[in-house]
Short mmCIF file of C-alpha atoms in Angstrom, two decimals:
data_model
loop_
_atom_site.label_atom_id
_atom_site.label_comp_id
_atom_site.label_asym_id
_atom_site.label_seq_id
_atom_site.Cartn_x
_atom_site.Cartn_y
_atom_site.Cartn_z
CA MET I 1 -52.01 71.08 -73.69
CA ALA I 2 -50.97 68.88 -70.87
CA ALA I 3 -48.97 65.83 -71.82
CA ALA I 4 -50.92 62.60 -71.63
CA ALA I 5 -49.64 60.27 -68.98
CA ARG I 6 -48.88 56.76 -70.11
CA LEU I 7 -50.02 54.23 -67.56
CA ALA I 8 -48.88 50.61 -67.70
CA ALA I 9 -51.47 48.04 -66.73
CA PRO I 10 -50.30 45.79 -63.90
CA ARG I 11 -49.17 42.37 -65.04
CA ALA I 12 -51.85 39.79 -64.59
CA GLY I 13 -50.93 36.95 -62.31
CA TRP I 14 -52.30 34.32 -59.97
CA PRO I 15 -52.76 35.20 -56.33
CA GLN I 16 -50.23 33.16 -54.39
CA HIS I 17 -52.87 31.01 -52.68
CA LEU I 18 -54.47 30.21 -56.06
CA HIS I 19 -51.32 29.67 -58.09
CA PRO I 20 -51.38 26.25 -59.79
CA ALA I 21 -47.88 25.39 -58.58
CA GLY I 22 -48.85 26.32 -55.04
CA HIS I 23 -52.05 24.29 -55.28
CA HIS I 24 -50.13 21.19 -56.36
CA ALA I 25 -47.63 21.67 -53.56
CA VAL I 26 -50.43 21.89 -50.99
CA ARG I 27 -52.07 18.77 -52.41
CA HIS I 28 -48.79 16.84 -52.30
CA ARG I 29 -48.22 17.90 -48.69
CA ARG I 30 -51.71 16.76 -47.73
CA THR I 31 -51.19 13.43 -49.50
CA ALA I 32 -47.87 12.95 -47.69
CA VAL I 33 -49.53 13.66 -44.35
CA ARG I 34 -52.34 11.18 -45.06
CA ARG I 35 -49.90 8.50 -46.12
CA GLY I 36 -47.71 9.11 -43.10
CA THR I 37 -50.67 8.96 -40.73
CA LEU I 38 -51.93 5.70 -42.24
CA LEU I 39 -48.48 4.11 -41.98
CA ALA I 40 -48.02 5.28 -38.38
CA HIS I 41 -51.36 3.76 -37.34
CA ALA I 42 -50.74 0.56 -39.31
CA GLN I 43 -47.29 0.02 -37.77
CA ALA I 44 -48.43 0.64 -34.21
CA GLN I 45 -47.51 -2.20 -31.87
CA GLY I 46 -49.62 -3.61 -29.05
CA ALA I 47 -52.44 -5.07 -31.13
CA PRO I 48 -54.17 -8.16 -29.71
CA ARG I 49 -52.70 -11.47 -30.84
CA LEU I 50 -52.73 -15.19 -30.17
CA PRO I 51 -49.87 -17.08 -28.50
CA ARG I 52 -47.85 -18.93 -31.13
CA GLU I 53 -48.53 -22.45 -29.87
CA LEU I 54 -52.24 -21.74 -29.54
CA ALA I 55 -52.45 -20.27 -33.04
CA ALA I 56 -50.65 -23.28 -34.52
CA ARG I 57 -52.95 -25.67 -32.67
CA GLN I 58 -56.00 -23.84 -33.97
CA LEU I 59 -54.65 -24.28 -37.51
CA GLY I 60 -53.84 -27.97 -37.06
CA ALA I 61 -50.09 -27.61 -37.58
CA ASP I 62 -46.81 -27.44 -35.71
CA ALA I 63 -45.58 -23.92 -34.93
CA ARG I 64 -42.02 -24.75 -35.99
CA LEU I 65 -43.21 -25.99 -39.37
CA LEU I 66 -45.23 -22.83 -39.97
CA GLU I 67 -42.35 -20.56 -38.95
CA ALA I 68 -40.01 -22.47 -41.25
CA GLN I 69 -42.47 -21.94 -44.11
CA LEU I 70 -42.46 -18.20 -43.41
CA ARG I 71 -38.66 -18.00 -43.47
CA GLU I 72 -38.31 -19.65 -46.86
CA ARG I 73 -39.45 -18.77 -50.32
CA ALA I 74 -42.70 -20.50 -50.97
CA HIS I 75 -42.95 -23.39 -53.35
CA ASP I 76 -45.76 -25.57 -54.60
CA THR I 77 -47.44 -26.56 -51.32
CA ARG I 78 -50.48 -28.30 -52.76
CA GLY I 79 -49.23 -31.64 -51.46
CA GLN I 80 -48.85 -30.39 -47.86
CA VAL I 81 -52.08 -30.07 -45.90
CA THR I 82 -52.62 -29.35 -42.20
CA ARG I 83 -55.00 -31.30 -39.99
CA ARG I 84 -57.61 -28.60 -40.63
CA GLY I 85 -57.37 -29.09 -44.37
CA LEU I 86 -55.35 -25.93 -45.10
CA TRP I 87 -52.54 -25.79 -47.62
CA LEU I 88 -49.30 -25.10 -45.80
CA ASP I 89 -48.85 -21.61 -47.28
CA GLN I 90 -52.39 -20.67 -46.17
CA ALA I 91 -51.76 -21.93 -42.63
CA ALA I 92 -48.43 -20.10 -42.42
CA ALA I 93 -49.98 -16.81 -43.59
CA ILE I 94 -52.81 -17.09 -41.05
CA TYR I 95 -50.36 -18.04 -38.30
CA HIS I 96 -48.27 -14.95 -39.02
CA VAL I 97 -51.12 -12.45 -38.93
CA LEU I 98 -52.71 -13.94 -35.79
CA THR I 99 -49.47 -13.91 -33.79
CA SER I 100 -48.22 -10.47 -34.85
CA ALA I 101 -48.49 -7.53 -32.44
CA ARG I 102 -48.74 -5.02 -35.28
CA THR I 103 -52.06 -3.29 -35.91
CA VAL I 104 -52.20 -4.18 -39.64
CA GLU I 105 -50.98 -7.30 -41.40
CA VAL I 106 -51.26 -7.89 -45.14
CA ILE I 107 -51.92 -11.16 -47.01
CA VAL I 108 -51.27 -11.03 -50.76
CA GLY I 109 -52.15 -13.67 -53.30
CA PRO I 110 -53.09 -14.05 -56.96
CA ALA I 111 -56.63 -15.03 -57.86
CA GLY I 112 -57.61 -18.47 -56.64
CA THR I 113 -55.04 -18.84 -53.84
CA GLY I 114 -57.65 -18.98 -51.09
CA LYS I 115 -57.50 -15.48 -49.60
CA THR I 116 -61.17 -15.47 -48.56
CA ARG I 117 -60.82 -18.88 -46.97
CA ALA I 118 -57.70 -17.70 -45.13
CA LEU I 119 -59.62 -14.76 -43.66
CA ALA I 120 -62.51 -16.99 -42.61
CA THR I 121 -60.12 -19.45 -40.98
CA ALA I 122 -58.38 -16.61 -39.14
CA ALA I 123 -61.78 -15.49 -37.85
CA GLN I 124 -62.69 -18.99 -36.69
CA ALA I 125 -59.32 -19.42 -34.96
CA TRP I 126 -59.58 -16.02 -33.25
CA ALA I 127 -63.04 -15.94 -31.74
CA PRO I 128 -63.06 -19.06 -29.50
CA THR I 129 -59.72 -18.20 -27.89
CA ARG I 130 -60.45 -14.63 -26.78
CA GLY I 131 -63.80 -14.90 -25.04
CA SER I 132 -65.97 -11.80 -25.01
CA SER I 133 -63.13 -9.66 -26.43
CA GLY I 134 -62.71 -11.87 -29.48
CA GLN I 135 -65.34 -10.44 -31.77
CA VAL I 136 -64.65 -10.66 -35.49
CA PHE I 137 -65.94 -8.32 -38.18
CA GLY I 138 -65.55 -8.93 -41.90
CA THR I 139 -65.77 -6.32 -44.60
CA ALA I 140 -65.27 -5.65 -48.30
CA THR I 141 -66.18 -2.82 -50.63
CA SER I 142 -68.75 -4.79 -52.61
CA GLN I 143 -71.76 -6.53 -51.11
CA ASN I 144 -71.07 -9.64 -53.21
CA VAL I 145 -67.62 -10.13 -51.67
CA THR I 146 -69.06 -9.37 -48.24
CA ASN I 147 -71.61 -12.13 -48.78
CA GLU I 148 -68.80 -14.51 -49.79
CA LEU I 149 -67.03 -13.72 -46.52
CA ARG I 150 -70.19 -14.51 -44.59
CA ASN I 151 -70.71 -17.75 -46.52
CA ALA I 152 -67.10 -18.72 -45.83
CA GLY I 153 -67.68 -18.48 -42.08
CA VAL I 154 -67.26 -14.83 -40.99
CA GLN I 155 -70.58 -14.52 -39.19
CA THR I 156 -70.59 -10.74 -38.80
CA ALA I 157 -69.82 -9.14 -42.14
CA ALA I 158 -70.87 -5.83 -43.65
CA ASN I 159 -69.74 -3.80 -46.62
CA THR I 160 -67.18 -1.15 -45.75
CA THR I 161 -69.62 1.76 -45.73
CA ARG I 162 -71.85 -0.02 -43.22
CA LEU I 163 -68.93 -1.13 -41.08
CA LEU I 164 -67.67 2.45 -40.83
CA ALA I 165 -71.17 3.47 -39.71
CA SER I 166 -70.95 0.78 -37.02
CA ILE I 167 -67.65 2.27 -35.89
CA GLU I 168 -69.27 5.68 -35.61
CA ARG I 169 -71.97 4.15 -33.40
CA GLY I 170 -69.36 2.53 -31.17
CA GLU I 171 -70.29 -1.03 -32.13
CA ILE I 172 -66.74 -2.32 -32.80
CA PRO I 173 -65.26 -2.98 -29.33
CA PRO I 174 -61.58 -3.04 -28.35
CA GLY I 175 -59.86 -6.36 -28.98
CA SER I 176 -61.81 -7.04 -32.17
CA LEU I 177 -60.37 -8.61 -35.30
CA ILE I 178 -61.34 -6.85 -38.55
CA VAL I 179 -60.74 -8.92 -41.70
CA VAL I 180 -60.80 -7.05 -44.99
CA ASP I 181 -61.23 -8.90 -48.30
CA GLU I 182 -60.37 -7.50 -51.75
CA GLY I 183 -58.29 -4.88 -49.94
CA SER I 184 -56.97 -3.24 -53.11
CA MET I 185 -60.51 -2.08 -53.95
CA ILE I 186 -61.04 -0.18 -50.69
CA SER I 187 -60.53 3.56 -50.99
CA PHE I 188 -57.70 5.25 -49.15
CA THR I 189 -60.15 7.23 -47.04
CA HIS I 190 -62.13 4.17 -45.91
CA LEU I 191 -59.08 2.05 -45.14
CA ALA I 192 -57.46 4.91 -43.25
CA ALA I 193 -60.60 5.23 -41.11
CA LEU I 194 -60.60 1.49 -40.32
CA VAL I 195 -56.91 1.46 -39.44
CA SER I 196 -57.21 4.61 -37.35
CA HIS I 197 -60.00 3.06 -35.29
CA ALA I 198 -58.01 -0.15 -34.84
CA ALA I 199 -54.88 1.68 -33.68
CA ARG I 200 -56.78 3.86 -31.22
CA ASN I 201 -58.94 1.07 -29.81
CA GLY I 202 -56.66 -1.95 -29.61
CA CYS I 203 -58.06 -3.86 -32.59
CA LYS I 204 -56.27 -5.81 -35.30
CA VAL I 205 -56.81 -5.46 -39.06
CA VAL I 206 -55.96 -8.26 -41.49
CA LEU I 207 -56.00 -7.01 -45.07
CA ALA I 208 -56.14 -9.57 -47.89
CA GLY I 209 -56.08 -8.93 -51.60
CA ASP I 210 -53.87 -8.45 -54.60
CA GLN I 211 -52.37 -5.02 -55.11
CA GLU I 212 -51.78 -5.87 -58.77
CA GLN I 213 -55.49 -6.35 -59.42
CA LEU I 214 -58.33 -3.84 -59.78
CA ALA I 215 -57.86 -0.79 -57.56
CA ALA I 216 -60.45 1.37 -55.82
CA VAL I 217 -62.76 3.45 -58.00
CA GLU I 218 -62.20 6.31 -55.56
CA GLY I 219 -58.68 7.31 -54.50
CA GLY I 220 -56.87 4.02 -54.04
CA GLY I 221 -53.35 2.78 -53.53
CA ALA I 222 -53.64 2.21 -49.77
CA MET I 223 -53.09 -1.54 -49.90
CA MET I 224 -50.13 -1.18 -52.25
CA LEU I 225 -48.61 1.38 -49.88
CA LEU I 226 -49.06 -0.88 -46.85
CA ALA I 227 -47.75 -3.98 -48.63
CA ASP I 228 -44.73 -2.04 -49.87
CA ARG I 229 -43.87 -0.43 -46.53
CA LEU I 230 -44.96 -3.09 -44.02
CA GLY I 231 -44.19 -6.25 -45.98
CA TYR I 232 -46.66 -9.06 -46.44
CA VAL I 233 -47.17 -12.79 -46.48
CA GLN I 234 -47.95 -14.14 -49.91
CA LEU I 235 -49.96 -17.23 -50.74
CA ALA I 236 -47.91 -19.33 -53.09
CA GLU I 237 -50.16 -21.25 -55.44
CA PRO I 238 -53.59 -20.83 -57.05
CA VAL I 239 -55.66 -23.80 -55.89
CA ARG I 240 -59.02 -22.87 -57.39
CA PHE I 241 -58.10 -24.15 -60.85
CA THR I 242 -58.06 -27.82 -61.81
CA ALA I 243 -55.91 -27.63 -64.95
CA GLU I 244 -52.27 -26.60 -64.83
CA TRP I 245 -52.65 -24.29 -67.83
CA GLU I 246 -55.38 -22.38 -65.96
CA ARG I 247 -53.07 -21.77 -63.01
CA GLN I 248 -50.23 -20.65 -65.24
CA ALA I 249 -52.47 -18.39 -67.33
CA SER I 250 -53.83 -16.73 -64.19
CA LEU I 251 -50.33 -15.96 -62.94
CA ARG I 252 -49.13 -14.74 -66.34
CA LEU I 253 -52.07 -12.43 -66.80
CA ARG I 254 -51.51 -11.02 -63.32
CA GLU I 255 -47.99 -10.10 -64.39
CA GLY I 256 -49.28 -8.19 -67.40
CA MET I 257 -48.25 -10.81 -69.91
CA ARG I 258 -50.54 -11.28 -72.89
CA PRO I 259 -50.82 -14.79 -74.34
CA ARG I 260 -52.42 -15.62 -77.65
CA TRP I 261 -54.22 -18.92 -77.73
CA THR I 262 -55.55 -21.36 -80.27
CA THR I 263 -57.78 -24.28 -79.34
CA THR I 264 -58.67 -27.58 -80.89
CA THR I 265 -61.90 -29.39 -80.21
CA SER I 266 -61.27 -32.98 -81.20
CA THR I 267 -61.03 -34.15 -77.58
CA ALA I 268 -61.70 -32.68 -74.19
CA GLU I 269 -57.98 -32.73 -73.35
CA SER I 270 -56.95 -31.03 -76.57
CA ALA I 271 -59.50 -28.26 -76.00
CA ALA I 272 -57.09 -26.67 -73.54
CA PRO I 273 -55.62 -23.42 -74.90
CA ARG I 274 -52.25 -23.71 -76.61
CA GLN I 275 -49.76 -20.86 -76.59
CA THR I 276 -48.82 -19.72 -80.08
CA ARG I 277 -46.62 -16.71 -79.33
CA PRO I 278 -44.03 -16.10 -76.61
CA TRP I 279 -45.13 -14.34 -73.43
CA THR I 280 -44.25 -10.66 -73.40
CA ARG I 281 -43.63 -8.62 -70.29
CA PRO I 282 -44.17 -4.85 -70.24
CA PRO I 283 -40.84 -3.13 -69.50
CA GLY I 284 -40.15 -2.15 -65.94
CA ARG I 285 -42.87 -4.30 -64.37
CA THR I 286 -41.85 -7.33 -62.36
CA TRP I 287 -43.58 -8.91 -59.39
CA PRO I 288 -43.00 -11.97 -57.27
CA VAL I 289 -45.82 -14.38 -58.06
CA SER I 290 -44.71 -17.63 -56.48
CA TRP I 291 -42.87 -16.81 -53.32
CA SER I 292 -43.76 -15.70 -49.84
CA ALA I 293 -42.20 -12.57 -48.37
CA ARG I 294 -42.27 -11.65 -44.72
CA THR I 295 -40.83 -8.64 -42.96
CA SER I 296 -40.49 -8.68 -39.23
CA SER I 297 -42.87 -6.58 -37.25
#
């Protein structure tokens, strides 16, 4: 009787192109390429801009005063108002983005600091000074925020999906200013498309938002990346709130601190919340909330 041959089954394994480790490596490489491409487009020089003196005049302030504000850490500027009714930190932020030759500039601010108004003022300062090449387009992910931009004075505003369709149809000409509100909520893919168009067609993008607030439902992180790598101008003080405790609570909550409040109702003044436990900060998380940072372009 012939001896039975013993055959060993080949060891099961993943094909190289399907191996989980290989898949993750490919995904990381693609992410790195996308990030690098976005940064390269955002940092590109040669974007349209306003002369410094003209920009300052449009904002109702002296150029030297605005540049001094940008060089220093911001403080409470609620007592300093330009001839156009802007708080000094708002005017300085707008001045910076309008006079920069970089394709993308970022304005950061906590809730209530006037980011939408800053974008609308930038649009109003831009259009009259650039003639037929000074078109302004506003956008945001949500239609509600887009409507707020339009109500604030950005006459041509569309949600980001519609604006990208306009780009595909060739309706955003060279030399345009694109102002983006609630920038942290725009997906990486959409923002990359906007920035790519701006870099290739001589447009400028001004991105306003708060990278510490709600991020995009789809793949996000684009605004945080740009703010981290490009630098930003930060609005110093919430001006939407009337009571000091409201301003402070807004800033504390932005930092991740969790207050516990009790209230009394005997008088209107005593109905303001009263802190009953110390603020706590999650470890490893610190952010500047009251100063203005600027990196040179």
